[in-house]
Short mmCIF file of C-alpha atoms in Angstrom, two decimals:
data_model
loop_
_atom_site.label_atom_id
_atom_site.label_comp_id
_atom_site.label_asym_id
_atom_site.label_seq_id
_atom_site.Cartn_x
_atom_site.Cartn_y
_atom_site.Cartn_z
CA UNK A 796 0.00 0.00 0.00
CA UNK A 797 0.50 3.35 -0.58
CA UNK A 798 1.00 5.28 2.52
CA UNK A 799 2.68 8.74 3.80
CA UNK A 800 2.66 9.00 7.92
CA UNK A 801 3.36 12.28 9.72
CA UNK A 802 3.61 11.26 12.89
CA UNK A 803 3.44 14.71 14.44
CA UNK A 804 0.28 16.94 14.52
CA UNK A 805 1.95 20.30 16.49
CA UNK A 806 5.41 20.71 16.31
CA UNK A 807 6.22 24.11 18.67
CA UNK A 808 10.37 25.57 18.98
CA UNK A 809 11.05 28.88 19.82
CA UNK A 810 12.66 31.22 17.32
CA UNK A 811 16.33 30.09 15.74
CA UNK A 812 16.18 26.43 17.21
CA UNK A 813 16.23 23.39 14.71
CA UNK A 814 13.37 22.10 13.24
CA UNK A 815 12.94 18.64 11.86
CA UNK A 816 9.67 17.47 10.72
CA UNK A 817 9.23 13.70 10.01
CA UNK A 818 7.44 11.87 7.32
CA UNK A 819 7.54 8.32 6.84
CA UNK A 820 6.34 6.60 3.57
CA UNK A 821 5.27 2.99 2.72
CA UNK A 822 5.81 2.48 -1.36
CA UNK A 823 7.30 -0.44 -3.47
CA UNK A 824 9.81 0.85 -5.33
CA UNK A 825 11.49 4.52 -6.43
CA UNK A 826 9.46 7.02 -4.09
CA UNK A 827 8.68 10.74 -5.64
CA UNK A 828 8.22 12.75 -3.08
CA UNK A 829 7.48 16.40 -2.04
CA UNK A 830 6.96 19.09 0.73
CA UNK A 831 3.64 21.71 0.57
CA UNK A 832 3.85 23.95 2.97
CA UNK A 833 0.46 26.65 3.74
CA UNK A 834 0.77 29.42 5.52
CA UNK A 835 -1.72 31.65 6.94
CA UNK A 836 -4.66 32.34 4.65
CA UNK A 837 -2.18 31.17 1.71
CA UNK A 838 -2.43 28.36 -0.88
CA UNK A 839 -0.96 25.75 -0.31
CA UNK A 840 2.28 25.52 -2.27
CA UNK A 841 5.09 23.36 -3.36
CA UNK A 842 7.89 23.71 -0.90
CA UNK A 843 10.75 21.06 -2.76
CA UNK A 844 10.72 17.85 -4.20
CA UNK A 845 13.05 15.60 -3.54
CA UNK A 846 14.51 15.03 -6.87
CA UNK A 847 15.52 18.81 -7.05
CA UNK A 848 17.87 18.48 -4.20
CA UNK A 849 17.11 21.99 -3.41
CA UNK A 850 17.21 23.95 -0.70
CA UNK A 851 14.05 26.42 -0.33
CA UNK A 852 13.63 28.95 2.43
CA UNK A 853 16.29 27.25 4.32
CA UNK A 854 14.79 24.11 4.27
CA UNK A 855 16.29 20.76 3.29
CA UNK A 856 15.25 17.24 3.16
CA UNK A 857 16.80 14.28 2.66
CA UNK A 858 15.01 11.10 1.32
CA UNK A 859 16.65 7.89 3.40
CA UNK A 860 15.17 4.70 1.44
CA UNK A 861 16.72 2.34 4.22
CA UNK A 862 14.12 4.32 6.71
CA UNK A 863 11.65 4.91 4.33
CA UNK A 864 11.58 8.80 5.70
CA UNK A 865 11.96 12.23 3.90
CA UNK A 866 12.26 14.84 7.27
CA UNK A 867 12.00 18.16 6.44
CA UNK A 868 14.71 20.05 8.42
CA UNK A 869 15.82 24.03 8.67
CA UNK A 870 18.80 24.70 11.45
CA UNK A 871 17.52 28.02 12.44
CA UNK A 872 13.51 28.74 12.35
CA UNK A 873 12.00 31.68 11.67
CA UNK A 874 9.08 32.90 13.02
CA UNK A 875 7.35 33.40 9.26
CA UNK A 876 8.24 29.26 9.01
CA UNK A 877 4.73 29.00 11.22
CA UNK A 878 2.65 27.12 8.94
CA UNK A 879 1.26 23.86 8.00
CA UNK A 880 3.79 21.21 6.26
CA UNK A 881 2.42 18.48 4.41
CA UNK A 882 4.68 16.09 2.82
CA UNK A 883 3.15 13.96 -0.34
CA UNK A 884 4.20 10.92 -2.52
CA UNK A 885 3.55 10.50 -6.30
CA UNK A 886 1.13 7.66 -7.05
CA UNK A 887 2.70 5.17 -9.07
CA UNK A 888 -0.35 3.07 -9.64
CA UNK A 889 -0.79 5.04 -13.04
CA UNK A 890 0.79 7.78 -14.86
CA UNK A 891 -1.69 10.37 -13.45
CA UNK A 892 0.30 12.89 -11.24
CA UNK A 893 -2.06 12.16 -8.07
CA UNK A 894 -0.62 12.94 -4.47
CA UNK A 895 -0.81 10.81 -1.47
CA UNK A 896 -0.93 13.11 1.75
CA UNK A 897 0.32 13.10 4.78
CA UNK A 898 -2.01 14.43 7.48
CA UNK A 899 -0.11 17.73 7.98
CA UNK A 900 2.06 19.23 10.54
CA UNK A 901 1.46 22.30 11.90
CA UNK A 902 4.65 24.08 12.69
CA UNK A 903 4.67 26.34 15.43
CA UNK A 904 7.55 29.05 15.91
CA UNK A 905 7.44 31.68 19.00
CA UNK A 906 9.39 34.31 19.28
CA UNK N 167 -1.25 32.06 -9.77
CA UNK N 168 -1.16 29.46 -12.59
CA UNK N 169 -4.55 31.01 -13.19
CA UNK N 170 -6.71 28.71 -10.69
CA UNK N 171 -9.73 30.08 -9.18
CA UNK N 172 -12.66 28.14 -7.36
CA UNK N 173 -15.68 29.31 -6.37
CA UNK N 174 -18.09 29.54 -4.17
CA UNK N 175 -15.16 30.13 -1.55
CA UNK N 176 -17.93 29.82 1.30
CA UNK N 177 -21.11 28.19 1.12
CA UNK N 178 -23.61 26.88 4.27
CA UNK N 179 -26.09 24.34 3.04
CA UNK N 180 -28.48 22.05 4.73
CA UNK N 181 -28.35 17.76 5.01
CA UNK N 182 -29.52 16.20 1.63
CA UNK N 183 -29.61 19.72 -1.07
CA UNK N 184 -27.12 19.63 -3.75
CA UNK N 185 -23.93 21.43 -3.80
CA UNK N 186 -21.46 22.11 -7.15
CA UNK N 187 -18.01 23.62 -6.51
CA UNK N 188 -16.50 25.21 -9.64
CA UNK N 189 -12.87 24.79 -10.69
CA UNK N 190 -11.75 27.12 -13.43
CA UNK N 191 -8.07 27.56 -15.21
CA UNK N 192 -7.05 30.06 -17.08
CA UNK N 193 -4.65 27.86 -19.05
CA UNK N 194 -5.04 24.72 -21.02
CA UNK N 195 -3.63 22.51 -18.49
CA UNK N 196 -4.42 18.50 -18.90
CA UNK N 197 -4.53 17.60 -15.00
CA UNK N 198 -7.08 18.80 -12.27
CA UNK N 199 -7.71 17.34 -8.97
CA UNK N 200 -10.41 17.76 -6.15
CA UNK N 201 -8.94 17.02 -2.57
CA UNK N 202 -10.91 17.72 0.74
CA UNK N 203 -8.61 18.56 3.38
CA UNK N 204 -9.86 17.35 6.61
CA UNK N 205 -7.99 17.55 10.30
CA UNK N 206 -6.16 14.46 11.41
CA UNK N 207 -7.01 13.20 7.61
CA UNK N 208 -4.14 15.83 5.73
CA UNK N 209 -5.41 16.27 2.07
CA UNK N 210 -7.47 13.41 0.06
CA UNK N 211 -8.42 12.90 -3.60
CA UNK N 212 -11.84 12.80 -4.48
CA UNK N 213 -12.03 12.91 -8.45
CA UNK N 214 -9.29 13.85 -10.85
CA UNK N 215 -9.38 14.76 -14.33
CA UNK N 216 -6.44 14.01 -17.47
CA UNK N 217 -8.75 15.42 -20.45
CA UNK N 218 -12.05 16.76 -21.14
CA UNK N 219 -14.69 14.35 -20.25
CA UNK N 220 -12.27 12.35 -19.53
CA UNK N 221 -12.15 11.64 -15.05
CA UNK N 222 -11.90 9.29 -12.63
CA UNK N 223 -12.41 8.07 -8.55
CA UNK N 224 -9.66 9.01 -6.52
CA UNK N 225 -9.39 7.75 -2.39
CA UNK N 226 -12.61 9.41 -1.00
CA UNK N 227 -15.25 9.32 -4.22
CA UNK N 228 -18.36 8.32 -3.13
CA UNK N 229 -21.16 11.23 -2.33
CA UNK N 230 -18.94 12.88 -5.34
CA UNK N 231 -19.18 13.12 -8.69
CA UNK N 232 -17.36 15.27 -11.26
CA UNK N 233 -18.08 17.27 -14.68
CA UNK N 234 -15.08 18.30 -16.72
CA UNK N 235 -17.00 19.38 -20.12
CA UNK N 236 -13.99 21.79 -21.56
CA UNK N 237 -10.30 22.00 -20.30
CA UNK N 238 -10.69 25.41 -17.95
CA UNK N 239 -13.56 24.08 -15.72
CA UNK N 240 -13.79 21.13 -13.40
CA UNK N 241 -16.80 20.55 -11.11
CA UNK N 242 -17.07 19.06 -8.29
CA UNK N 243 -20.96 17.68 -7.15
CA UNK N 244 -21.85 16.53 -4.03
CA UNK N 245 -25.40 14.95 -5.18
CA UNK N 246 -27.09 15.35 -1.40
CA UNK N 247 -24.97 16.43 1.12
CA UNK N 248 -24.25 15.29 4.25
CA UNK N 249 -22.70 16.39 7.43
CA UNK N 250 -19.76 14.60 6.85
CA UNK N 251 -18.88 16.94 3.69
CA UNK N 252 -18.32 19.29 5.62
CA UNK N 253 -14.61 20.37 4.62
CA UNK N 254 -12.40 22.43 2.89
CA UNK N 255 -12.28 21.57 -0.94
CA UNK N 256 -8.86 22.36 -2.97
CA UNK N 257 -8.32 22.49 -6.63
CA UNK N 258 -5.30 21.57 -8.19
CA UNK N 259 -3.87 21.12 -11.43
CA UNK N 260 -0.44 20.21 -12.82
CA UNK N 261 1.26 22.09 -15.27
CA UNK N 262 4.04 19.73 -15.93
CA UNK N 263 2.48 16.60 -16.76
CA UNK N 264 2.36 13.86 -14.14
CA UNK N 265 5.54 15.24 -12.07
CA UNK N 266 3.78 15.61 -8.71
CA UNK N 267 4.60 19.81 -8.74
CA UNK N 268 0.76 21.13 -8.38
CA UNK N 269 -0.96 24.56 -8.41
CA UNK N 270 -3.66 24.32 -5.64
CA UNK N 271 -6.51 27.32 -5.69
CA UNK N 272 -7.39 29.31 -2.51
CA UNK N 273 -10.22 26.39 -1.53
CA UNK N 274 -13.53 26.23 -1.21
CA UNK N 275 -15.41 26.06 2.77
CA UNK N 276 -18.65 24.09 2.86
CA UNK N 277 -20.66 23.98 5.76
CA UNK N 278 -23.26 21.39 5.58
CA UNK N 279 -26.13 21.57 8.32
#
């Protein structure tokens, strides 16, 4: 089965502290896979995808097949990184560009 | 923008009336999507579209059904709603093919009493 787990609903650091925020998926073999992110009365938007190997606002993630995971991770948060994260995998039942969700993490940074 | 807008963006409705939410591009874009975006549930597909008349079920179809009569508009119908519609209901589409990299629209709130 398909499957993309984010394990945490609230994640809550203050202001310059590291974030990470996990996502585990279940797929059979070569995962796509993707950060949204939606802030405040925003669309929601793509953040990266792994296969660009960017780095986007600061953020980075690294896709780790052995642990099935892709954690989203920024050393220093901002407070404007308050949002909600979702990360997503492509389907590969058929060649139709669908998203599997994760059920969202809402980050939380205080100043 | 990609040129997505859905409307109505708010709508209250009562148990068992029919509701259409209205997905329109501005481009000539193959791929739309309906997701409902529910707490504790993250976003799920309802319908999706890869041509003009041309859809199909995605995770969380039934209660749903979907029009897609030329490229720019996609509709979503819930034939008699129920409580348990009530959600936030995204748009997407894809401009590059089947990548994964969608353009969502501002959603749609539906309220259903």
């Amino acid at each position: 089965a398909q499957r993309v787990t984010q394990p945490e609903k609230l994640l809550s650091v203050f202001k310059g502290a590291p974030v990470e925020l996990k996502c585990n998926y279940s797929y059979s073999g070569s995962p796509e896979l993707f950060w949204y992110v939606q802030y405040s009365r925003q669309r929601l938007q793509l953040l990266l995808r792994h296969i660009s190997r960017e780095s986007i606002k600061g953020f980075t993630a690294d896709l780790n097949k052995g642990e099935t995971s892709f954690h989203l991770k920024k050393p220093f948060a901002q407070e404007e990184d308050s949002a909600m994260y979702y990360c997503a995998l492509l389907s590969g039942s058929s060649n139709t560009g669908k998203l599997i969700f994760g059920q969202g993490t809402t980050l939380q940074v205080k100043p | 923008d990609a040129g997505i807008t859905q409307s109505p963006r708010h709508k209250v409705t009562e148990t068992g009336t029919p509701v259409t939410l209205r997905c329109h591009q501005t481009e000539n874009h193959r791929y739309m999507y309906w997701y409902r975006q529910d707490p504790g549930h993250g976003l799920r597909l309802i319908h999706y579209s890869y041509g003009v008349k041309d859809t199909d079920k995605g995770e969380v179809s039934d209660g749903y059904s979907v029009s897609r009569s030329k490229t720019e508009d996609f509709l979503l119908t819930l034939e008699s709603a129920t409580s348990s519609q009530t959600s936030v209901y995204f748009c997407a589409i894809s401009v590059t093919g089947t990548t994964g990299e969608l353009f969502f629209g501002e959603g749609s709130r539906l309220t259903v009493l």
